Tab-separated table of C-alpha atoms in Angstrom:
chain	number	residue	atom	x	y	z
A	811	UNK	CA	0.000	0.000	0.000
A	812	UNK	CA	1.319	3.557	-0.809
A	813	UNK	CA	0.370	6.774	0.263
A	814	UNK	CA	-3.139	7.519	1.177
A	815	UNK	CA	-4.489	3.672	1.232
A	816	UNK	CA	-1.783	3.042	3.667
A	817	UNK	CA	-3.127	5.880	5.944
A	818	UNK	CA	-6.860	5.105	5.802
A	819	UNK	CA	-5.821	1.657	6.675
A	820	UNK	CA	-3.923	2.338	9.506
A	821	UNK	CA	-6.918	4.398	10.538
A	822	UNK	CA	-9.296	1.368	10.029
A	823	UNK	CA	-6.878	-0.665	12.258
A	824	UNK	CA	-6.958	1.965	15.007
A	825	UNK	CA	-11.021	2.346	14.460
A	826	UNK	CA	-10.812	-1.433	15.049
A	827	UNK	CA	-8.790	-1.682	18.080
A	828	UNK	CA	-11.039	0.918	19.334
A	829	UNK	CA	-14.303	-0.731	18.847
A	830	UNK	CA	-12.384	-3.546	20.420
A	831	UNK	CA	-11.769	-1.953	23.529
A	832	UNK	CA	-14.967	-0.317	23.962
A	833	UNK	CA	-16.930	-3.654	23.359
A	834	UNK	CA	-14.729	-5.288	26.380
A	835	UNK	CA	-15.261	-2.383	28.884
A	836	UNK	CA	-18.803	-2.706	28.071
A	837	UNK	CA	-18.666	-6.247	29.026
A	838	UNK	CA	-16.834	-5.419	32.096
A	839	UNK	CA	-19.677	-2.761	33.033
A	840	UNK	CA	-21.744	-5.291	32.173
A	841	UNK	CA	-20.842	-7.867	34.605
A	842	UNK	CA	-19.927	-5.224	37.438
A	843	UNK	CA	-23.767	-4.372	36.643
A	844	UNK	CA	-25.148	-7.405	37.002
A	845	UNK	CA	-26.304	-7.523	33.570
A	846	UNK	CA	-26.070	-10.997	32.242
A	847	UNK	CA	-24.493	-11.956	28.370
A	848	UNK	CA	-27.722	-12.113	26.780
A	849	UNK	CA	-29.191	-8.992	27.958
A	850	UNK	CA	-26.205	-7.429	27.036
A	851	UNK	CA	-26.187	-8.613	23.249
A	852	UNK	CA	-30.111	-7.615	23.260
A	853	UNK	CA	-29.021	-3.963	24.326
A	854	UNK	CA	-26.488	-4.123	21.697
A	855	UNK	CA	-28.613	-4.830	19.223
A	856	UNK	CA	-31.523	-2.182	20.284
A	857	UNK	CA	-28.811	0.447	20.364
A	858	UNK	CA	-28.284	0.192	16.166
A	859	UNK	CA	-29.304	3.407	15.172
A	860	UNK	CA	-30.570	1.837	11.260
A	861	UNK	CA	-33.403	0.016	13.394
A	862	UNK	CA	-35.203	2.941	13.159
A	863	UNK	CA	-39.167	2.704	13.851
A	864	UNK	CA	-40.291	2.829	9.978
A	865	UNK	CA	-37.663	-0.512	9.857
A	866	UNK	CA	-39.036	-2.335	13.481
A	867	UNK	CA	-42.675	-1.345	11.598
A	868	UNK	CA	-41.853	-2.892	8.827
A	869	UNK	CA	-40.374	-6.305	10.430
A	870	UNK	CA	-42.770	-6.527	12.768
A	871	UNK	CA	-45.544	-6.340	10.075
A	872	UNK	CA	-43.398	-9.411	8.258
A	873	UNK	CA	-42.296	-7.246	5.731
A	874	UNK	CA	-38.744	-8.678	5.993
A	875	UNK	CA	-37.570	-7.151	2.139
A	876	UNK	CA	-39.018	-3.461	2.941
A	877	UNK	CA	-37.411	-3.280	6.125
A	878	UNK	CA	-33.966	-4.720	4.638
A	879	UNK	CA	-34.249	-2.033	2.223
A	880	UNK	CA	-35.075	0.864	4.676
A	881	UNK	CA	-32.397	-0.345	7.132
A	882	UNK	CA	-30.044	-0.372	3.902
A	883	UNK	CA	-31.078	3.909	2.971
A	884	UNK	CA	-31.320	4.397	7.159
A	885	UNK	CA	-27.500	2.821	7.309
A	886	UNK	CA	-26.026	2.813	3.867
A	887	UNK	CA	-25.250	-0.869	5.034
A	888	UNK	CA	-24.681	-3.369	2.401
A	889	UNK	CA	-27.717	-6.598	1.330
A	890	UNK	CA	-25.679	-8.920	4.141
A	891	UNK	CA	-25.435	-6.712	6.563
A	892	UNK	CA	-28.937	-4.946	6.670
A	893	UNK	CA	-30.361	-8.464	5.934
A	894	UNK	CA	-27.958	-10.031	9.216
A	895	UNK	CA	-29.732	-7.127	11.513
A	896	UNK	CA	-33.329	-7.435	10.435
A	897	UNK	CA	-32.615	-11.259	11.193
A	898	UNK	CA	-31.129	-10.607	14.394
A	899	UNK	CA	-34.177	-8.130	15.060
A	900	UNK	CA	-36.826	-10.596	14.701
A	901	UNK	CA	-35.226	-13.404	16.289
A	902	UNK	CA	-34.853	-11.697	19.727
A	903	UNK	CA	-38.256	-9.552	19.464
A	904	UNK	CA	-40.952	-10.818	21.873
C-alpha cells in the first residue's frame, strides 16, 4: 500500500482496536452491573441506530424485504449486513 491507502488503513486498524476496547469495557460494566451476556447482546442490538421505527414497523408487520431495504437507505449498510440485523431483530423480538 502507498500513500493515502496506507493511511486510511492504519486508521481502520486503530477504528478497530477501538471498537475492540470499547466492546470489552462494556462487558466489564456489564458484569460489574449485574447484567447478564444475553441482555447485554439484546441492548447491543436495540442500540443500532438503522433500526429505526419505519424498519421495526416494517419487520414486525413481516415485511422482511421493505425493512432490509429501509435499514439499507437508514444505514447505507450493504444486502448482508442490513439483511444479518433485520434477522437478528426478529429473532430476539418478543
Amino acid at each position: 500500500m502507498f500513500g493515502k491507502a496506507r493511511r486510511q488503513q492504519q486508521h481502520i486498524d486503530h477504528l478497530a482496536a477501538h471498537v475492540r476496547n470499547l466492546t470489552g469495557l462494556s462487558g466489564v460494566l456489564a458484569e460489574r452491573a449485574g447484567v447478564d451476556q444475553r441482555e447485554l447482546a439484546a441492548l447491543e442490538a436495540d442500540a443500532d441506530p438503522g433500526l429505526t421505527s419505519e424498519v421495526r414497523g416494517l419487520a414486525d408487520r413481516g415485511d422482511a424485504v421493505a425493512a432490509i431495504r429501509a435499514y439499507r437507505v437508514a444505514t447505507g449498510a450493504g444486502l448482508i449486513e442490513a439483511k444479518d440485523a433485520i434477522d437478528a431483530y426478529t429473532t430476539r423480538r418478543p
